[in-house]
Short mmCIF file of C-alpha atoms in Angstrom, two decimals:
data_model
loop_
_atom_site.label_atom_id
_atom_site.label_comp_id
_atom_site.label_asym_id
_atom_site.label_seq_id
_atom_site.Cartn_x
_atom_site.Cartn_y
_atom_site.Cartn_z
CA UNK A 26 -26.04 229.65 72.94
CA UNK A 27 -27.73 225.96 73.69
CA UNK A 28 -24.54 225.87 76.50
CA UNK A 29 -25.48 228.87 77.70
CA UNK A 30 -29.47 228.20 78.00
CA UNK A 31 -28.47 224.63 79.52
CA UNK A 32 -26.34 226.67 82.38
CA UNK A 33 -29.38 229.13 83.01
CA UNK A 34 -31.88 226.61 83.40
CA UNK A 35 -30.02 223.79 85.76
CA UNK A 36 -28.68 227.42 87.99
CA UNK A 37 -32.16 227.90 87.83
CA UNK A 38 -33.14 224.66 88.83
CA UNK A 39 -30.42 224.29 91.91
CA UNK A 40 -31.86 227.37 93.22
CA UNK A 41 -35.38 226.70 93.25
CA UNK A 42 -34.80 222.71 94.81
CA UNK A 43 -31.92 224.64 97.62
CA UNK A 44 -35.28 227.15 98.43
CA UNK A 45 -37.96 224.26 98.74
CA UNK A 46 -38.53 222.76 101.81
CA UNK A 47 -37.08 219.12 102.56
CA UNK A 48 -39.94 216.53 102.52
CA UNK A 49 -39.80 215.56 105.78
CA UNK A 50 -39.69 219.01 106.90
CA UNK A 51 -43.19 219.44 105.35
CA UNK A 52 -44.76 216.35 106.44
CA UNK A 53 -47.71 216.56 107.31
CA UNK A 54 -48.87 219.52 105.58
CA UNK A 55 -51.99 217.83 106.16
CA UNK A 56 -54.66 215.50 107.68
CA UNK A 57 -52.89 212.46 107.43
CA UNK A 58 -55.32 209.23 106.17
CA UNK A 59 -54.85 205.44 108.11
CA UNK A 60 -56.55 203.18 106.14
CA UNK A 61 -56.82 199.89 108.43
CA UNK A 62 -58.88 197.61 105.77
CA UNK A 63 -60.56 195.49 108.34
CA UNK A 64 -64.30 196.38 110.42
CA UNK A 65 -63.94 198.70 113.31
CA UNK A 66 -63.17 197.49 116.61
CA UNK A 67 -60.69 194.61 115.74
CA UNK A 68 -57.27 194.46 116.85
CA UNK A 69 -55.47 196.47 113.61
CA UNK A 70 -57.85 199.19 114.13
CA UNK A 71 -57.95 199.43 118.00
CA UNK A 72 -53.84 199.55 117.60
CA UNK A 73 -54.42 202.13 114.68
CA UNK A 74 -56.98 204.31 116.80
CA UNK A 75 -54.53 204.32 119.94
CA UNK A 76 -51.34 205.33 118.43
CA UNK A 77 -51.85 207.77 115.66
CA UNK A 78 -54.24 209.52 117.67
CA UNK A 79 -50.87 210.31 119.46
CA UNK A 80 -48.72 210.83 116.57
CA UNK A 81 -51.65 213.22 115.30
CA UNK A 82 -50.77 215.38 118.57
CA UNK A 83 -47.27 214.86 118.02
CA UNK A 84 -47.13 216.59 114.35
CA UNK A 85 -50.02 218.88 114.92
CA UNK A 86 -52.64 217.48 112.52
CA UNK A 87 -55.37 214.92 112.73
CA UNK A 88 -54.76 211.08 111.58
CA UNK A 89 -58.05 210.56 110.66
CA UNK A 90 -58.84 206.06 110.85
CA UNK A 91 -60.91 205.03 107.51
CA UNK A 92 -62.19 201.53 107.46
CA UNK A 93 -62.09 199.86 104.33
CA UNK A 94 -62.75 196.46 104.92
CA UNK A 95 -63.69 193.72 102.08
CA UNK A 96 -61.64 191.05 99.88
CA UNK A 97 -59.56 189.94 102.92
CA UNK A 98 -58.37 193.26 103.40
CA UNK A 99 -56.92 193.94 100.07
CA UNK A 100 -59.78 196.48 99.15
CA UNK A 101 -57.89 198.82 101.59
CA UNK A 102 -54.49 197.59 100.47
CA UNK A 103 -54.88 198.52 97.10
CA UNK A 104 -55.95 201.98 98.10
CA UNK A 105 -53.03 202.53 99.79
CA UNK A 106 -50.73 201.52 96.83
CA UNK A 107 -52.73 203.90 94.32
CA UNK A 108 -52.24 206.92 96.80
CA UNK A 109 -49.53 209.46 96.27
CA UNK A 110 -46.85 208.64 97.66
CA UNK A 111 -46.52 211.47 100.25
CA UNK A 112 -46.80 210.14 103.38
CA UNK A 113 -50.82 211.47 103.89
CA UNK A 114 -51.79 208.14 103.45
CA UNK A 115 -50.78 205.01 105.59
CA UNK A 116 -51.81 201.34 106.01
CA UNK A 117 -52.54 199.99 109.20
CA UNK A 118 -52.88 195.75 108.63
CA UNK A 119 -52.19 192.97 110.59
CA UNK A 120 -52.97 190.76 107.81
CA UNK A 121 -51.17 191.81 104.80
CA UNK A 122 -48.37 188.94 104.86
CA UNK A 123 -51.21 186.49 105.05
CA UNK A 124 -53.23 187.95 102.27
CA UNK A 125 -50.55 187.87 100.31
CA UNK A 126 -49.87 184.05 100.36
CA UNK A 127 -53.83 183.32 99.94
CA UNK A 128 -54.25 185.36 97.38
CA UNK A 129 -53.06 184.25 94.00
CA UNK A 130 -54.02 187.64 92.09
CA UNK A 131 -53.64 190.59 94.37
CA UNK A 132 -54.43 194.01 92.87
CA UNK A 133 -50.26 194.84 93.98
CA UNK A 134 -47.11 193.43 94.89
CA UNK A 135 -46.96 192.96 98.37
CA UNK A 136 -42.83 193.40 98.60
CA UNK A 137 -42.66 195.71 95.58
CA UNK A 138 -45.70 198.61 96.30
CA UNK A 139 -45.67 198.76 100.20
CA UNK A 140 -43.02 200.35 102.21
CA UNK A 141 -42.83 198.89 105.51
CA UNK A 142 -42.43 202.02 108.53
CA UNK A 143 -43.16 200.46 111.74
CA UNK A 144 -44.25 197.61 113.99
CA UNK A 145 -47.09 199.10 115.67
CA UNK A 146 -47.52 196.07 118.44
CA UNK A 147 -48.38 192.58 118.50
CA UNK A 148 -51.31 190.29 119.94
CA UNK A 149 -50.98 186.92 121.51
CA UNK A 150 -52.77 183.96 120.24
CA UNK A 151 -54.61 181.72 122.77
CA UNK A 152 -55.58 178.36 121.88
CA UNK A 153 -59.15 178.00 123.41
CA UNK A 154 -61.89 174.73 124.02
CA UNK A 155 -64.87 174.78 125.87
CA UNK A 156 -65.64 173.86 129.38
CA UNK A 157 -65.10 170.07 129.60
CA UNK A 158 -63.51 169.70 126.63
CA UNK A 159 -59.95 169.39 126.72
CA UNK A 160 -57.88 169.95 129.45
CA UNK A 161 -54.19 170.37 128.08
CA UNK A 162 -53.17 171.12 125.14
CA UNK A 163 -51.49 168.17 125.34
CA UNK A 164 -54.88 166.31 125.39
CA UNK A 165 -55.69 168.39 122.42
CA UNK A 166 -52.63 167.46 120.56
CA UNK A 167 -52.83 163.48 120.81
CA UNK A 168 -56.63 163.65 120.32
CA UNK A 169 -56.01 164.95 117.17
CA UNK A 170 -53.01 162.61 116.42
CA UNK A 171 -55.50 159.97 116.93
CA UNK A 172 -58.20 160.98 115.10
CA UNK A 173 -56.50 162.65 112.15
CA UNK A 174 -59.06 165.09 110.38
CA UNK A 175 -61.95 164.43 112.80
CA UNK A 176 -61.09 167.53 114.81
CA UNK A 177 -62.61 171.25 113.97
CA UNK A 178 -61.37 174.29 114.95
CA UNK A 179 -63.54 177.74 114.03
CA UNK A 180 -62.52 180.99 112.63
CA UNK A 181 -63.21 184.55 112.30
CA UNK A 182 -63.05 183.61 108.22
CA UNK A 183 -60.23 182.55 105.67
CA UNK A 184 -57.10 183.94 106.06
CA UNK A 185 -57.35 185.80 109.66
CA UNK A 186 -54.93 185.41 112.29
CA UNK A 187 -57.03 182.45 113.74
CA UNK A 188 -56.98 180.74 110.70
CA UNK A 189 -53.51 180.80 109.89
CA UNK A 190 -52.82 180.51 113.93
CA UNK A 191 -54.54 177.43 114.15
CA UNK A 192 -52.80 175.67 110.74
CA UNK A 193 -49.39 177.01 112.47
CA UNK A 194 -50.17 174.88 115.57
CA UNK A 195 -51.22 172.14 113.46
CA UNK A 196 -48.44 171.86 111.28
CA UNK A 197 -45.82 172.07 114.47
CA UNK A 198 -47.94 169.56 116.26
CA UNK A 199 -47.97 167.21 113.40
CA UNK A 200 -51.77 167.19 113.12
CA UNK A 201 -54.55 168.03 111.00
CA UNK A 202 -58.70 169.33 111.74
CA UNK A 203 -61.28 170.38 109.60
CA UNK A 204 -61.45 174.22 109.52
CA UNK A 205 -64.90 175.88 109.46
CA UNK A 206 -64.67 179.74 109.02
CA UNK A 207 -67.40 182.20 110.03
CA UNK A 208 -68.33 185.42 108.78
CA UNK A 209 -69.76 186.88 112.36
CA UNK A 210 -69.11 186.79 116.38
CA UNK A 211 -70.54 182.97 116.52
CA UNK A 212 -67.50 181.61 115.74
CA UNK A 213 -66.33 181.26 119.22
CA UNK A 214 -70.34 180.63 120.66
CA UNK A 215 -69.66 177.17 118.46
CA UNK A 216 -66.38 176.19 120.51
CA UNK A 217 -68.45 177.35 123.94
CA UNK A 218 -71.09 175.06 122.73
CA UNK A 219 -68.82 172.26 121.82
CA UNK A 220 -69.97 172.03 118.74
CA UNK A 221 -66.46 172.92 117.90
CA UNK A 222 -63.51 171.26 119.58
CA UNK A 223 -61.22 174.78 119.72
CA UNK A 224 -60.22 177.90 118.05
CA UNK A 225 -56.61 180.34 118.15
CA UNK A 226 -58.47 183.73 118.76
CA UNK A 227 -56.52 186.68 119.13
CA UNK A 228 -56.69 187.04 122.98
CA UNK A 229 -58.60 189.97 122.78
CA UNK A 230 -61.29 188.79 121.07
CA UNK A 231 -61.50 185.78 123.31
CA UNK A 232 -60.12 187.29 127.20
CA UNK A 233 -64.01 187.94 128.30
CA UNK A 234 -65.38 185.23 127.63
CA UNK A 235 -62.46 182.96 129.30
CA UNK A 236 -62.68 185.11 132.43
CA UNK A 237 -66.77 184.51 132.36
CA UNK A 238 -65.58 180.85 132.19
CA UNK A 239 -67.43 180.33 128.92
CA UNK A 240 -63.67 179.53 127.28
CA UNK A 241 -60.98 177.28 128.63
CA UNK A 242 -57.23 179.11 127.71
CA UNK A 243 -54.81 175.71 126.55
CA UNK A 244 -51.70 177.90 125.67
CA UNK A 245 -50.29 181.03 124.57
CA UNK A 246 -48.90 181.32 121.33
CA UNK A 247 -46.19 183.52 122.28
CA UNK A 248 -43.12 183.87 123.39
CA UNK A 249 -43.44 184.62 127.01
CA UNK A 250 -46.50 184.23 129.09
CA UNK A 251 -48.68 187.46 129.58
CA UNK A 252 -50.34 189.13 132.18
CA UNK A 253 -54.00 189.38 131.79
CA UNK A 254 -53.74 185.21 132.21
CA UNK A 255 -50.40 184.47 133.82
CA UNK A 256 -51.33 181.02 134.41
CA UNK A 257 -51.52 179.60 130.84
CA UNK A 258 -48.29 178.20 129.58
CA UNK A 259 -47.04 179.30 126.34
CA UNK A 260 -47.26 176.82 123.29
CA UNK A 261 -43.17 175.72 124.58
CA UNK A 262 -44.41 175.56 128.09
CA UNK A 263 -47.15 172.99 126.68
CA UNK A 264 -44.73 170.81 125.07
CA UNK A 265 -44.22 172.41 121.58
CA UNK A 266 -42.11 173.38 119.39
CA UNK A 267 -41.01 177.68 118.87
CA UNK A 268 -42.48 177.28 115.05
CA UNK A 269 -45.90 176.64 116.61
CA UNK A 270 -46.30 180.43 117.34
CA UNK A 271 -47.88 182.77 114.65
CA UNK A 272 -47.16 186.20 115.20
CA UNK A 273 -50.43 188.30 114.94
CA UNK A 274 -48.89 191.96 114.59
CA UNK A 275 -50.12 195.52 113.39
CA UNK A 276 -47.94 197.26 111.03
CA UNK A 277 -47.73 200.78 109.79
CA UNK A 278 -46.81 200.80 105.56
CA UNK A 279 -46.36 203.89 103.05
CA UNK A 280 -47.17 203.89 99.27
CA UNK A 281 -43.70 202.70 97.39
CA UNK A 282 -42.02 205.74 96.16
CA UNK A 283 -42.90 207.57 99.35
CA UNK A 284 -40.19 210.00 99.94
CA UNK A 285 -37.33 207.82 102.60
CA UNK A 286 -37.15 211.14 104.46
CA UNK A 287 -40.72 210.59 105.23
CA UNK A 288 -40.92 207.19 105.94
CA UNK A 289 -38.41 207.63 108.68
CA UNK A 290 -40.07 210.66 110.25
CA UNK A 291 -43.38 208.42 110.46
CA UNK A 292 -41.31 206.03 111.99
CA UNK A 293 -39.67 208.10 114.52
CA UNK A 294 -43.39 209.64 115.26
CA UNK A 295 -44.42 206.01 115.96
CA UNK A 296 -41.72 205.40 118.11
CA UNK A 297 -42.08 207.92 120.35
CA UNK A 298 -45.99 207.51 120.23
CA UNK A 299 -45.26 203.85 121.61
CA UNK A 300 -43.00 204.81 123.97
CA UNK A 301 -45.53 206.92 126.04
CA UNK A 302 -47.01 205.67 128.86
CA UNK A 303 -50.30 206.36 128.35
CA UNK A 304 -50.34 204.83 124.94
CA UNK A 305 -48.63 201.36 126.57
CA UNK A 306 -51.28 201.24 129.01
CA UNK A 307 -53.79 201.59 126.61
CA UNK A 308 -52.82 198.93 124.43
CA UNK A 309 -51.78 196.67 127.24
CA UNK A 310 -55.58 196.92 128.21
CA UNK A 311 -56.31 195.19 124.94
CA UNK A 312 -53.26 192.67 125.34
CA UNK A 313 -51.35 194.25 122.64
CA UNK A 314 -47.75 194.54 123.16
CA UNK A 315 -45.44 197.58 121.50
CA UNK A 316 -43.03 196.11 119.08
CA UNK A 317 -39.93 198.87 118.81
CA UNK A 318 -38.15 198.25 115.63
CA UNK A 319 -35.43 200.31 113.62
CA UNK A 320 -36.92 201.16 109.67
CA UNK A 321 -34.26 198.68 108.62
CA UNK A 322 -35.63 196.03 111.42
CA UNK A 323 -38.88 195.63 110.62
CA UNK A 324 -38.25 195.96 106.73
CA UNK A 325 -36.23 192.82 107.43
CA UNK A 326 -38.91 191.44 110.17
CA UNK A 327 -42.07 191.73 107.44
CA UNK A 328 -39.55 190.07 104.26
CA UNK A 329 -39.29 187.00 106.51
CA UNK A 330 -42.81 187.10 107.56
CA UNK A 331 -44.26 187.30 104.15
CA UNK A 332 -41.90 183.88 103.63
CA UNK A 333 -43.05 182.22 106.51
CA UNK A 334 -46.90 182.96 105.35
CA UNK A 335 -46.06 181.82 101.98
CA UNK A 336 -44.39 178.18 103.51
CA UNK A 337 -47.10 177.59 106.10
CA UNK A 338 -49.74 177.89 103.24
CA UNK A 339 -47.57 175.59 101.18
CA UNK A 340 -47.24 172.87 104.63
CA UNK A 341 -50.96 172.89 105.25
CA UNK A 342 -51.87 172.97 101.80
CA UNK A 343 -54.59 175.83 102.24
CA UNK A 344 -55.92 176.52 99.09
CA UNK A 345 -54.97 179.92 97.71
CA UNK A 346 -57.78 181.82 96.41
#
């Protein structure tokens, strides 16, 4: 009899799972949520607005953007993470591997409750002075050497991309400067004033204001040079070391337990999204370069990067918070 029963119910079972629809099939049943925990209008959330606006198109329903800035970003993080894990709600950060080695109690684990989906693009770092300041970064560099700690360089706030850009150079360059972090815009009116001797601003936040001639561009922390100001060397051009470049990316994540079906169908969404023309010239208006990656690729590209965060806090002692 129990045989029996057992027999009827798993038949039962295997019929109903063969009839239901594959996840992926059924994704997005819905308005799909992006949750890009920093303030509007900052690279993540330009990046966020421009490509799943596309991939919203693509699937045939709306990724609504949600701003949840607050805690260095981990507000929105740890939305994301309590989510079900079906694929209606995403995390757009740029941060997250650098919140993760400041942070000495985050409300998840970074590796553990985040799926990583896609590379959505990344944003060159320019190292910047004002008018009459320095001239090289070379001049920068030895300054520094030669005045060990008397140097400041001004940020956007603890753990942002200028932050942990600028510590990067330092530690490369074999130098060290007082960091003084700001909570508004006036971070990069103190370096135009010289009251501030430079700053590594993501060159979107800083391209107007160096083709006003209110900033002087040392170097590019990049790879290659790039076109909006093809006549600043990269950090290697300058005489640096490769390990002097942070990259400042935008990454697409999923809750963990998030259906793999579904995290590859986001990712394939992604990658056609960034392969459109219209979307590259969009983001290349805000110097943000697409960054195609397989799932596997950037799964392996974000376990390094949360290592490399985790060392460069260790080399330039940062406090963790």
């Amino acid at each position: 009899m129990n045989t029996m029963l057992c027999r009827a119910v798993l038949s039962a079972f295997l019929l109903i799972a063969a009839l239901m629809p594959a996840p992926a099939q059924n994704w997005p049943s819905r308005n799909v949520t992006v949750i890009v925990p920093v303030p509007a209008g900052v690279a993540s959330d330009i990046v966020a607005r421009v490509v799943f606006e596309h991939v919203g198109r693509q699937v045939g329903h709306t990724f609504v953007v949600e701003n949840r800035p607050g805690a260095g970003g981990t507000i929105g993080g740890s939305a994301v993470v309590k989510a079900v894990p079906d694929g209606h709600t995403i995390l757009d950060w740029g941060s997250i591997a650098a919140a993760n080695a400041l942070y000495t109690k985050l409300p998840y684990d970074t590796l553990r409750d985040f799926t990583p989906v896609a590379a959505l693009g990344q944003t060159p770092l320019v190292v910047v002075t004002g008018a009459g300041h320095f001239k090289s970064l070379g001049e920068l560099v030895s300054t520094a050497k030669a005045n060990p700690g008397k140097l400041n360089y001004a940020t956007v706030g603890v753990g942002s991309a200028a932050h942990f850009g600028a510590e990067q150079l330092a530690v490369s360059a074999g130098f060290s400067a007082q960091h003084v972090p700001f909570k508004g815009g006036e971070w990069l009116t103190e370096v135009i004033a010289g009251r501030l001797d430079f700053a590594v601003a993501p060159v979107t936040s800083a391209i107007g204001l160096i083709r006003d001639g209110k900033l002087v561009p040392l170097a590019i922390s990049s790879s290659t040079r790039i076109a909006s100001l093809p006549n600043v060397p990269t950090m290697v051009e300058a005489g640096l070391k490769s390990d002097a470049v942070y990259p400042f990316y935008t990454g697409a994540y999923l809750p963990a337990g998030t259906p793999r079906a579904i995290a590859e169908k986001l990712h394939d969404e992604v990658m056609k999204a960034l392969a459109l023309p219209a979307v590259r010239e969009r983001l290349a208006a805000v110097n943000v370069d697409p960054m195609p990656m397989t799932l596997e690729e950037f799964g392996s590209f974000f376990k390094k990067d949360v290592a490399a965060n985790l060392e460069l806090v260790k080399a330039a002692k940062i406090p963790r918070q």
